Coordinates of C-alpha atoms and ligand atoms in Angstrom, one line a residue:
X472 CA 44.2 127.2 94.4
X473 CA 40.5 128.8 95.1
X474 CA 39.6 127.7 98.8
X475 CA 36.9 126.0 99.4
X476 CA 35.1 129.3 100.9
X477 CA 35.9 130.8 98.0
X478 CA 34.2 128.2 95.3
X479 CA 31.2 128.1 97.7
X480 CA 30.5 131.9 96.6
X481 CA 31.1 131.3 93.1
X482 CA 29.0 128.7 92.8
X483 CA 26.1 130.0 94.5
X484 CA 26.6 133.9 93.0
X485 CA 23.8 135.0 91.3
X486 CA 24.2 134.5 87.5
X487 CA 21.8 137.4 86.8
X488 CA 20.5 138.4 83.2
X489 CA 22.3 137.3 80.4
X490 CA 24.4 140.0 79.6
X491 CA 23.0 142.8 77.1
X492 CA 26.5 142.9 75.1
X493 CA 27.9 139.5 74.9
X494 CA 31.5 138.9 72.8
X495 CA 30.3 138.2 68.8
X496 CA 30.5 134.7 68.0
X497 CA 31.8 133.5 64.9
X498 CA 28.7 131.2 64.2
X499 CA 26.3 134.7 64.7
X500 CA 28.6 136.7 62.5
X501 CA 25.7 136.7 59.8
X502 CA 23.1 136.7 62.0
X503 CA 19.8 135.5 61.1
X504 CA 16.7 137.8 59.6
X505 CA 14.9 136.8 62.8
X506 CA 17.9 137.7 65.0
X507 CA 15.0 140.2 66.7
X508 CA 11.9 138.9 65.8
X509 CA 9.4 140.0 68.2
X510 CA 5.2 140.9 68.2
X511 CA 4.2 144.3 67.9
X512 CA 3.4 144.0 71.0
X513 CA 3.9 141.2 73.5
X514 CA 1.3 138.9 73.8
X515 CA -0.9 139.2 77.4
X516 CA -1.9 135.3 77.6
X517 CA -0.1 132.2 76.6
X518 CA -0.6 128.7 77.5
X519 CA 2.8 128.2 77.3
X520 CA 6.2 130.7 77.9
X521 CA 8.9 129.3 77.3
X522 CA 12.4 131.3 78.7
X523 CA 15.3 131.0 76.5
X524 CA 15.6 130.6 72.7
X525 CA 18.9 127.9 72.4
X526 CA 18.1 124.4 71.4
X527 CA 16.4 123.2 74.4
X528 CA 13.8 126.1 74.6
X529 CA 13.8 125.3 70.4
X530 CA 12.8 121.1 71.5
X531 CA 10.4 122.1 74.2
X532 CA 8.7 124.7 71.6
X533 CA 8.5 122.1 68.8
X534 CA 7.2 119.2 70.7
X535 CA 4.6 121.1 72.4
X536 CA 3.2 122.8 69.3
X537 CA 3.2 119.3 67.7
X538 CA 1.9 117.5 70.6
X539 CA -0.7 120.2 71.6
X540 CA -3.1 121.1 68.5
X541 CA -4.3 124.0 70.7
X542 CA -1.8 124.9 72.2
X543 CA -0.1 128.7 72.4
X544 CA 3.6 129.2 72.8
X545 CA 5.4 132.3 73.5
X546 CA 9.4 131.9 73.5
X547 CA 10.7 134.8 75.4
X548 CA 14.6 135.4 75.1
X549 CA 17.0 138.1 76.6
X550 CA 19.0 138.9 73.8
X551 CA 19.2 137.9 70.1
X552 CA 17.3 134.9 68.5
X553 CA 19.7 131.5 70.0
X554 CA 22.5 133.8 71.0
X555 CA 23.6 131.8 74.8
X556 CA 25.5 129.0 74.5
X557 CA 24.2 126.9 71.1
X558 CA 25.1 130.3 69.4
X559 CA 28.5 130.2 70.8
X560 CA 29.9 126.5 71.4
X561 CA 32.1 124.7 69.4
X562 CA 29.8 122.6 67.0
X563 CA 30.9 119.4 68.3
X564 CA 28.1 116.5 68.0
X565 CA 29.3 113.7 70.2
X566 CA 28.8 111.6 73.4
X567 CA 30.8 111.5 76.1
X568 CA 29.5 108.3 77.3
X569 CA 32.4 106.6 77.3
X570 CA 34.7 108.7 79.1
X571 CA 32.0 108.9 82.1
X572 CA 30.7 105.4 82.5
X573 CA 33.0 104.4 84.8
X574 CA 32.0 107.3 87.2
X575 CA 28.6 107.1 86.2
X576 CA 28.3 103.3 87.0
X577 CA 29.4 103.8 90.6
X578 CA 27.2 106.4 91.1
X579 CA 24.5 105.0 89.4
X580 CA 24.7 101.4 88.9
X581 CA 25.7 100.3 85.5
X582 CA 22.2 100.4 84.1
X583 CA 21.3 104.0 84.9
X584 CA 24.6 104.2 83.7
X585 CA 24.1 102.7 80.0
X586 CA 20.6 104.0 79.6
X587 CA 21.9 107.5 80.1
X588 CA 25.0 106.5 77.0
X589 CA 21.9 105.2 75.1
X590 CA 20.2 108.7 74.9
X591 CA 23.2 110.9 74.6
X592 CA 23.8 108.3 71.7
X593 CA 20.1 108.5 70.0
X594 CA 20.0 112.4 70.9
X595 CA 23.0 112.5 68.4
X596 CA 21.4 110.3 66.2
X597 CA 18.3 113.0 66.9
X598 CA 20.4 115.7 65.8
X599 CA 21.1 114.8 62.8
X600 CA 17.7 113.3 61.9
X601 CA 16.4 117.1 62.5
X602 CA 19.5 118.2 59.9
X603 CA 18.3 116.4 57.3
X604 CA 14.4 117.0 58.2
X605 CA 14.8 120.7 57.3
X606 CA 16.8 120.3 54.7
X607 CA 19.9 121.8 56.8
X608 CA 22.9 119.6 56.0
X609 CA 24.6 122.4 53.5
X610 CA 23.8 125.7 55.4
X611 CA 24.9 123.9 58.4
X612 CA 27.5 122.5 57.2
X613 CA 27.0 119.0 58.8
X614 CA 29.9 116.2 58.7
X615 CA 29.2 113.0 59.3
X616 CA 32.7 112.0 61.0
X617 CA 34.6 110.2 63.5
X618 CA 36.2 111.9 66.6
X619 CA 39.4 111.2 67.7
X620 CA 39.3 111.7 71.6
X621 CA 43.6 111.9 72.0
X622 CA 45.0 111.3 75.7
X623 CA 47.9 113.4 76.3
X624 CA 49.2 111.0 79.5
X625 CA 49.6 107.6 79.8
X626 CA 46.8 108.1 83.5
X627 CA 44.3 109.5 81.1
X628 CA 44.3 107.2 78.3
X629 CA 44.6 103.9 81.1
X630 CA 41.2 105.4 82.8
X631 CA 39.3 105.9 79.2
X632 CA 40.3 102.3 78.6
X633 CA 39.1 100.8 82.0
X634 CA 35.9 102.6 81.4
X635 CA 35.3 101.5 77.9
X636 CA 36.1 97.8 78.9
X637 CA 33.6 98.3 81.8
X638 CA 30.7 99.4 79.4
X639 CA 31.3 97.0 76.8
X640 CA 31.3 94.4 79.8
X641 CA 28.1 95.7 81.5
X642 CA 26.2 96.1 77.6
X643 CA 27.5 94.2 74.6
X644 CA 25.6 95.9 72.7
X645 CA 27.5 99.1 72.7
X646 CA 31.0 96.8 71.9
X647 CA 32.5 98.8 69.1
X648 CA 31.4 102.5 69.7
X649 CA 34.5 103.2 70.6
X650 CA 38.0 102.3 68.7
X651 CA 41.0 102.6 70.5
X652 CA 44.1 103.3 68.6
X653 CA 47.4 103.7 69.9
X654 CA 49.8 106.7 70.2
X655 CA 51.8 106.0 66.6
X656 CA 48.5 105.5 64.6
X657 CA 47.7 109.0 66.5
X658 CA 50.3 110.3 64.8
X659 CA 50.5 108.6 61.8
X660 CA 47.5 108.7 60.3
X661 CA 46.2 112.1 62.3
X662 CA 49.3 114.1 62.5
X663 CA 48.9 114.7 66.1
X664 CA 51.9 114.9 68.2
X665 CA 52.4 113.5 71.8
X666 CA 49.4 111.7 72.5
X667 CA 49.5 108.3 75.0
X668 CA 46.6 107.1 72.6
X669 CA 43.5 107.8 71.4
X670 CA 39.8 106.5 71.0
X671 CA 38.0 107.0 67.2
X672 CA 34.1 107.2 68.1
X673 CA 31.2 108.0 66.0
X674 CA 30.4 112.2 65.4
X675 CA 29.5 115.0 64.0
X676 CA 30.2 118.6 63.5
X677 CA 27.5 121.4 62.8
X678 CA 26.8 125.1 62.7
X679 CA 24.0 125.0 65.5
X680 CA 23.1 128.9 65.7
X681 CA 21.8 128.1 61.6
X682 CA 19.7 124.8 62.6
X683 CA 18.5 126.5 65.3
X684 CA 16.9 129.4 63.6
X685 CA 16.2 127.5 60.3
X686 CA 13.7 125.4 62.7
X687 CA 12.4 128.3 64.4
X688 CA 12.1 130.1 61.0
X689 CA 10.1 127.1 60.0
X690 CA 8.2 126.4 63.3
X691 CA 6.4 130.2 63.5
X692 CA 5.5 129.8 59.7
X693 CA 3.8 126.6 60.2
X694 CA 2.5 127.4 63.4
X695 CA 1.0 131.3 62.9
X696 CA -1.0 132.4 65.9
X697 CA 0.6 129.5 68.3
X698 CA 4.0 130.5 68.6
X699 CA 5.5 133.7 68.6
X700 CA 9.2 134.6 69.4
X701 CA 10.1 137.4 71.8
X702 CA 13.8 138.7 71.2
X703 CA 15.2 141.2 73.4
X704 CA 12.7 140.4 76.4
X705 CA 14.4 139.5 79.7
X706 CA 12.0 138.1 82.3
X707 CA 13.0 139.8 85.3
X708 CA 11.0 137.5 87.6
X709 CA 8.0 135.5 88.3
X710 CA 5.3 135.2 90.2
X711 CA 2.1 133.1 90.7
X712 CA -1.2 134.7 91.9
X713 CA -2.5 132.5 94.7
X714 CA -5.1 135.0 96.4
X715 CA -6.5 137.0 93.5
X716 CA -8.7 134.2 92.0
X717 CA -10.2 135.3 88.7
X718 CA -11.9 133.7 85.6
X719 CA -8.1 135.1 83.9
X720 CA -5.6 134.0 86.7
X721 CA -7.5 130.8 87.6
X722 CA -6.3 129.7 83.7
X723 CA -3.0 131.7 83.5
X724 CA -1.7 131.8 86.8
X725 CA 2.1 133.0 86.2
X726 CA 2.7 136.7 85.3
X727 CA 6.2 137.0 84.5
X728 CA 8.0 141.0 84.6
X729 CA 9.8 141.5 81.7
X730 CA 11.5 144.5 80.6
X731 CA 8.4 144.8 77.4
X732 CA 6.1 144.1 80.5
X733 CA 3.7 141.9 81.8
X734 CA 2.6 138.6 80.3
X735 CA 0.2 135.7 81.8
X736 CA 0.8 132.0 81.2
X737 CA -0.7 128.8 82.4
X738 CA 3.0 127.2 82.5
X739 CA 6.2 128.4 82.5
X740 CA 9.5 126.4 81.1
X741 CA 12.8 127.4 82.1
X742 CA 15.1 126.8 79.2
X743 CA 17.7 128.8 80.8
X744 CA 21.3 126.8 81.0
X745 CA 23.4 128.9 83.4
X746 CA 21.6 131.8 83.9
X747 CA 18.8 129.6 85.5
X748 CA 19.6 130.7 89.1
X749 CA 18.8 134.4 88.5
X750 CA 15.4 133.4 88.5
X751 CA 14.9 130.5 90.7
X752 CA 17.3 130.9 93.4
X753 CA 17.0 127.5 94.7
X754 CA 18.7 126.4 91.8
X755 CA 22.1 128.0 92.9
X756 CA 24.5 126.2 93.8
X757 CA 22.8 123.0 91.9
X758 CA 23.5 124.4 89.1
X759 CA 26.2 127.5 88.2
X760 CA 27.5 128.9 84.8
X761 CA 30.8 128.1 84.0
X762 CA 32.2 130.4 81.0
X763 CA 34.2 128.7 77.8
X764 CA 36.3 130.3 75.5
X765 CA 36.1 129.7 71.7
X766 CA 38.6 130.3 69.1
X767 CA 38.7 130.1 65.1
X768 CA 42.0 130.2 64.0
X769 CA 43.5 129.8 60.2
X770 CA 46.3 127.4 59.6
X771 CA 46.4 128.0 56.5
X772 CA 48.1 125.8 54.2
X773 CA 49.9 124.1 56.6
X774 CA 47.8 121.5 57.3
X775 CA 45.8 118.9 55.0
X776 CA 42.4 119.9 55.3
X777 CA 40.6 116.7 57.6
X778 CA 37.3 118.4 58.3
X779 CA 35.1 115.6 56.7
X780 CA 36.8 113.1 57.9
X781 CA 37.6 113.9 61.8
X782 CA 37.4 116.2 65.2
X783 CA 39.3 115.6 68.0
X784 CA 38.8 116.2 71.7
X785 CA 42.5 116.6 73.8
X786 CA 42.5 115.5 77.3
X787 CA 45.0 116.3 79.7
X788 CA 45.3 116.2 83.6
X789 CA 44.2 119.3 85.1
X790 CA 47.2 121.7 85.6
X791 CA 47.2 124.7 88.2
X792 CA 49.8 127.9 88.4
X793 CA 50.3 129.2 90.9
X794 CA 52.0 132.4 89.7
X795 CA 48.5 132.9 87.8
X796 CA 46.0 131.4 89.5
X797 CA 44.9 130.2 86.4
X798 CA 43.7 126.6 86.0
X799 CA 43.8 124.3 82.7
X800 CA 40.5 122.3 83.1
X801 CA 41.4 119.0 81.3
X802 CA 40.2 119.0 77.7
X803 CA 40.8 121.0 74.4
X804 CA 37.8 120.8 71.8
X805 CA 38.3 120.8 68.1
X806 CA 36.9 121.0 64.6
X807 CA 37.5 122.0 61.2
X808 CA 35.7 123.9 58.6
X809 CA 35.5 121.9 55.6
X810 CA 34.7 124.8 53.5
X811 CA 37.4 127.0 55.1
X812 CA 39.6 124.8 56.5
X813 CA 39.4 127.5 59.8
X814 CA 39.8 125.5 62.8
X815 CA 37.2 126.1 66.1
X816 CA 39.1 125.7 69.0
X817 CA 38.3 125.9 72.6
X818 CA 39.4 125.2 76.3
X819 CA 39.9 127.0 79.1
X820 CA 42.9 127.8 81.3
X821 CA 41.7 130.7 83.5
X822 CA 41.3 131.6 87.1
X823 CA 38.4 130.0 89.1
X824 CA 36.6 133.3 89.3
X825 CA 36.9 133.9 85.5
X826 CA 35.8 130.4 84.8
X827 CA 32.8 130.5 87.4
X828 CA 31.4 133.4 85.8
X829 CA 28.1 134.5 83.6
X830 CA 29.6 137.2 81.8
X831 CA 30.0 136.5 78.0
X832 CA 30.4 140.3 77.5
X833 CA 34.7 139.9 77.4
X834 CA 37.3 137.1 76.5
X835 CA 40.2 137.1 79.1
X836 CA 42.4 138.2 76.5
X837 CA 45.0 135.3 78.3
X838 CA 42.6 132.4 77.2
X839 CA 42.9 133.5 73.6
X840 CA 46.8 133.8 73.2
X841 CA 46.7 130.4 75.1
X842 CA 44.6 128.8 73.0
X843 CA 46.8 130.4 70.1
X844 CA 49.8 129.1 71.4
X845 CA 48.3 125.6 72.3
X846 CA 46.6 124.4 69.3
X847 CA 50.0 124.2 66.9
X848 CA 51.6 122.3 68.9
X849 CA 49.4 119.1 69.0
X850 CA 50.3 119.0 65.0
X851 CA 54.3 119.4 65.6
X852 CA 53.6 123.4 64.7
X853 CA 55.1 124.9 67.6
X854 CA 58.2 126.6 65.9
X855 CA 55.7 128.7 63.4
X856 CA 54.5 131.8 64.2
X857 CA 50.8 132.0 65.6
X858 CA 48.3 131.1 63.1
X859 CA 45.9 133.8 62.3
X860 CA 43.0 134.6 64.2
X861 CA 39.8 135.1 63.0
X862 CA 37.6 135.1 65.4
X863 CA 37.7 134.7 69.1
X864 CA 34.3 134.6 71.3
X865 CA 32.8 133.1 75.3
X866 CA 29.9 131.6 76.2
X867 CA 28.4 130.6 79.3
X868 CA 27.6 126.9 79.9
X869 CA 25.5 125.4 82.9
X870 CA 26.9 123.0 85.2
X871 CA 25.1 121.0 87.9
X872 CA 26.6 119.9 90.9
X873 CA 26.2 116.1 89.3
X874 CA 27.4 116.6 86.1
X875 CA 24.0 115.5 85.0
X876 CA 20.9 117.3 83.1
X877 CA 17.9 118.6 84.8
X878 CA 14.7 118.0 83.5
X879 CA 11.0 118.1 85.1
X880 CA 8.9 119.6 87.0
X881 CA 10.0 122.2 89.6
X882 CA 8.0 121.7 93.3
X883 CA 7.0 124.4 95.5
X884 CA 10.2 124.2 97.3
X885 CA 11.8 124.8 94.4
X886 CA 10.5 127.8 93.1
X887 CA 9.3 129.3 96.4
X888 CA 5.1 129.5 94.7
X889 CA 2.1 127.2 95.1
X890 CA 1.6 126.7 91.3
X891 CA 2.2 123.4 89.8
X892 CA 3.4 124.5 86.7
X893 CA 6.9 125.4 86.4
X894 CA 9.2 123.5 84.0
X895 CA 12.8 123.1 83.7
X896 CA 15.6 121.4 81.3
X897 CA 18.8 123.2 81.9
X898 CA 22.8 122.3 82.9
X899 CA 24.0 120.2 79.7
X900 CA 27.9 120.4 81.5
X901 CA 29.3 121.2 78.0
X902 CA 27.4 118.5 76.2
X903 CA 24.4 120.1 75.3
X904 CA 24.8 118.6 71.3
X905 CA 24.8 115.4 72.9
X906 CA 21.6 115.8 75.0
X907 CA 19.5 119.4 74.7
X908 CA 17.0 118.0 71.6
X909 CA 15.5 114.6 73.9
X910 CA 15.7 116.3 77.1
X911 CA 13.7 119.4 75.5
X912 CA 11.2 116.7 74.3
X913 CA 11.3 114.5 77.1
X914 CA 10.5 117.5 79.1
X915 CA 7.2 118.8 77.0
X916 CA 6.0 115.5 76.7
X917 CA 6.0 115.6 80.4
X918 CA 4.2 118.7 80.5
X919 CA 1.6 117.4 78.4
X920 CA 0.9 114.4 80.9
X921 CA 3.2 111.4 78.7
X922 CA 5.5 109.1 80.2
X923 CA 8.9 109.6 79.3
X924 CA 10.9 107.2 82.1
X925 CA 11.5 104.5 79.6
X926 CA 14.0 106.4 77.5
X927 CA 14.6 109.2 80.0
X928 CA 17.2 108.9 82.5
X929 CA 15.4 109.0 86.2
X930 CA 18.9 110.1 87.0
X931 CA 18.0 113.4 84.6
X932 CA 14.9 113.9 87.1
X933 CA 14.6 116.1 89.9
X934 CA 13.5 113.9 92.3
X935 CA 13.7 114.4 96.1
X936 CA 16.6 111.9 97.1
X937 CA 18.6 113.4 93.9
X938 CA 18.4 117.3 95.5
X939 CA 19.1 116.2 99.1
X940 CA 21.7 114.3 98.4
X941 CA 24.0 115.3 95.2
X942 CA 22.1 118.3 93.8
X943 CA 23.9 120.3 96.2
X944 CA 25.6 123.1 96.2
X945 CA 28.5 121.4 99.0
X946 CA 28.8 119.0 96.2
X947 CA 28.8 121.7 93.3
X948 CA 32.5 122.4 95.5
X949 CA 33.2 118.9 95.9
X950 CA 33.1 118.3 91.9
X951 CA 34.6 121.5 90.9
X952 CA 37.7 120.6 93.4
X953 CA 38.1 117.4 91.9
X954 CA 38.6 119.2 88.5
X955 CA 41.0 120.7 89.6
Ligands
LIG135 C1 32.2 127.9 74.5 C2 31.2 126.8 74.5 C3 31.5 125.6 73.8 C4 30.7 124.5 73.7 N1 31.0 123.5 72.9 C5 30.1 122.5 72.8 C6 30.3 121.5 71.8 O1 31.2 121.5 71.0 N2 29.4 120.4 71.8 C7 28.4 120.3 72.7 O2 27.7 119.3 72.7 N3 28.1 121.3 73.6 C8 28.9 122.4 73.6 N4 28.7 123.4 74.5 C9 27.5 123.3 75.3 C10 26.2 123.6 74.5 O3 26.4 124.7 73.7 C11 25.0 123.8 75.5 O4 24.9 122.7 76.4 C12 23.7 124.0 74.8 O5 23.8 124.9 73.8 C13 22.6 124.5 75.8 O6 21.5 124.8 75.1 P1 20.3 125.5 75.9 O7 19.3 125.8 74.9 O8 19.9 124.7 77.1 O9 20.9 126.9 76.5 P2 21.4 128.2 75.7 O10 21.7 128.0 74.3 O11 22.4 128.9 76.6 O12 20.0 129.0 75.8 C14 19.5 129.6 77.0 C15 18.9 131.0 76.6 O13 18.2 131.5 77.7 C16 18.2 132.9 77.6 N5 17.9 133.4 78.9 C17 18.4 133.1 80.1 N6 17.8 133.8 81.1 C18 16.9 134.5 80.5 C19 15.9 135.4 81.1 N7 15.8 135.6 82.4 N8 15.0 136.0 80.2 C20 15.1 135.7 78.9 N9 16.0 134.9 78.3 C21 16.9 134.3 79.1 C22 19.7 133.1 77.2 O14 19.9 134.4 76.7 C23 19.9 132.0 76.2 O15 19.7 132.4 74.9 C24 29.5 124.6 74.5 C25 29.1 125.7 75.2 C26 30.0 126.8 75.2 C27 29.6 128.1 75.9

């Protein structure tokens, strides 16, 4: 097992750049006509830059530009149009309230605790809303469903049920969500093999890299002159002029080096998931990438197609080799195509330093044959041969030391500079479908002087007690370990 020392590094490494050749994801295998949009030339002033093009730097564009009648946006991104983690997840819309009030209520108290259930719930809600606002439900393929979380031991599914009972005790209103059903009906009527039990809650499934450029497609259309979209421009660093007062950097006070070269803005929002310790090194430590694995597989006809109908989450107590190193992190994510009938499957089983890691550029060619060898059995296939792959894929998530989202404003001794306006909404801990789109808006309404802490969770905010005490990178360890 990775020591303690040894965690410490890995969570405080430096993420640097997003890599320049990542893995090809299924869901960018057609990529968009605006894959590399970009200006001519890059614009020298902007009220607004934005760093990172996924769905989060997508909310904080769209809720500025409609919030702001004025204002100019420039979304700056490293590599192709949404190609970090929305470009490369596993399409999954759904909460995992349930599962983490429990934990959350005794770290929170139970009403920080249900508030933060009542976003994740409305952001899904939010998702789809957006779907069907631009006209998206066919080319993203959007299913309504229900997700069938399954418990593979009788520990896991008894701690899902105390925690549901606890939230439905603490807020009646949410009585219901959740279903639980037990390990015959599992198999019965969802052909899935070994489970203790399993919860139905409502979901979704989606194809997020095509709502996320479909809105972007439609935002710089509606929006000419206000927004423009920067592919293939890493910012390098930034810097805020403090001494050098003129009529120019008294407005735009940020210059930010990236590799097309300079560019001014008044405020700068990092939408930058795991990657966002390359450039504010505070931040690592609070919050470090931690690399998934995605497969799609083909089970061809051997399986009734149930992709309108269900996805299924698989959660097992964290397992450890010691031959390999390799660790299996608890949970196996899963939907279906129900055009193809392809499955997308993902989990990881890998060794610390390979899960700790920003490098998308390579699948561990061990994760895919274990996913491979994995998903058959939970329908009874485990005597067939492997079913085919079609595609296999990583992606690199961010994780805070908390497990929760940050969003707001980044002080001084955060980002090391006097200015006041540095921005951040980053660290989703693999449930970015259940939170990104509020926390994106949340976080621009902020920046445009709103109040968001009715419907925000303060737990989301980056106040002072929250970094001293479990935004920490001693605590980044202390979760990790208890992964594992
Ligand atoms: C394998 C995998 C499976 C997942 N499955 C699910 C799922 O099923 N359901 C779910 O809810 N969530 C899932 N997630 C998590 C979810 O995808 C993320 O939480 C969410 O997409 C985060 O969106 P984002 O916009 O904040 O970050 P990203 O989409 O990662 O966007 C950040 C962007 O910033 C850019 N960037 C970073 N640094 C710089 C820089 N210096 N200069 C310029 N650009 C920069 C990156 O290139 C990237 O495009 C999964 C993630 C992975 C990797």
């Amino acid at each position: 097992m990775a020591s303690e020392k040894e965690l410490a590094r890995l969570v405080t490494a430096d993420p640097g750049l997003p890599r320049p050749n990542p893995t090809q994801s299924y869901w960018q295998h057609i990529p968009h006509r605006l894959a590399n949009v970009r200006s001519e030339n890059l614009p020298s002033e902007r009220d607004y830059v934005i760093i990172g093009s996924g769905i989060t730097g997508l909310s904080v564009a769209k809720t500025l530009l409609e919030n702001h009648l004025t204002a100019t946006v420039t979304v700056l991104e490293a590599r192709t149009l949404c190609s970090g983690a929305t470009g490369r997840n596993g399409g999954q819309m759904a909460a995992n309230a349930g599962e983490e009030y429990m934990h959350l209520a005794q770290v929170h108290g139970p009403e920080m605790a249900g508030k933060i259930a009542r976003f994740t719930l409305r952001n899904l809600k939010k998702m789809q809303d957006l779907i069907e606002e631009y006209d998206a439900v066919e080319t993203t393929e959007m299913q309504r469903l229900e997700k069938l979380r399954v418990f593979m031991t009788d520990g896991k599914f008894e701690d899902f049920r105390k925690s549901i009972a606890r939230l439905e005790a603490d807020h009646p209103s949410m009585r219901g969500i959740y279903k639980t059903i037990n390990a015959d009906t599992v198999l019965e009527d969802y052909g899935i093999h070994g489970s203790s039990g399993g919860a139905l809650l409502p979901a979704g499934t989606v194809w997020p890299y095509r709502l996320v450029t479909k809105v972007f497609d439609a935002l710089l259309k509606k929006y000419p002159g206000r927004l423009t979209i920067e592919a293939n421009t890493a910012v390098e660093s930034v810097e805020h002029d403090e001494e050098n007062l003129t009529p120019i950097t008294t407005v735009y006070p940020y210059t930010l080096h990236t590799s097309r070269g300079l560019m001014r803005a008044t405020s700068v929002v990092y939408c930058t998931n795991g990657y966002s310790g390359h450039l504010l090194p505070s931040l690592r430590g609070r919050i470090h990438p931690f690399k998934g694995t995605m497969t799609v597989q083909d089970p061809g006809t051997s399986l009734p197609n149930q992709g309108k109908s269900v996805s299924w989450g698989f959660h097992y107590p964290p397992t450890f080799d010691p031959d390999t190193k390799r660790h299996g992190y608890g949970l196996y994510y899963l939907g279906q195509s129900a055009k193809t009938g392809y499955f997308y499957f993902g989990g990881e089983n890998t060794r610390m330093d390979e899960a700790v890691s920003a490098d998308d550029s390579f699948v561990a060619s061990h994760s895919v044959s274990h996913l491979q060898s994995v998903l058959p059995r939970f329908f009874g296939k485990e005597d067939e041969a492997s079913w085919k792959l079609v595609s296999s894929w990583s992606g690199i998530m961010g994780f805070s030391s908390d497990g929760l989202p940050l969003v707001g404003r980044l002080s001084s001794a955060l980002t090391g500079r006097r200015g006041e306006g540095e921005w951040i909404a980053a660290a989703f801990n693999g449930y970015g479908m259940a939170n990104c789109l509020l926390c994106g808006e949340a976080l621009a309404l902020m920046i445009l002087g709103g109040k968001v802490n009715d419907w925000l969770p303060g737990a989301y905010e980056l106040v002072e007690e929250r970094l001293r005490s479990i935004l920490t990178p001693p605590e980044a360890v202390k979760a990790l370990s208890s992964k594992l």
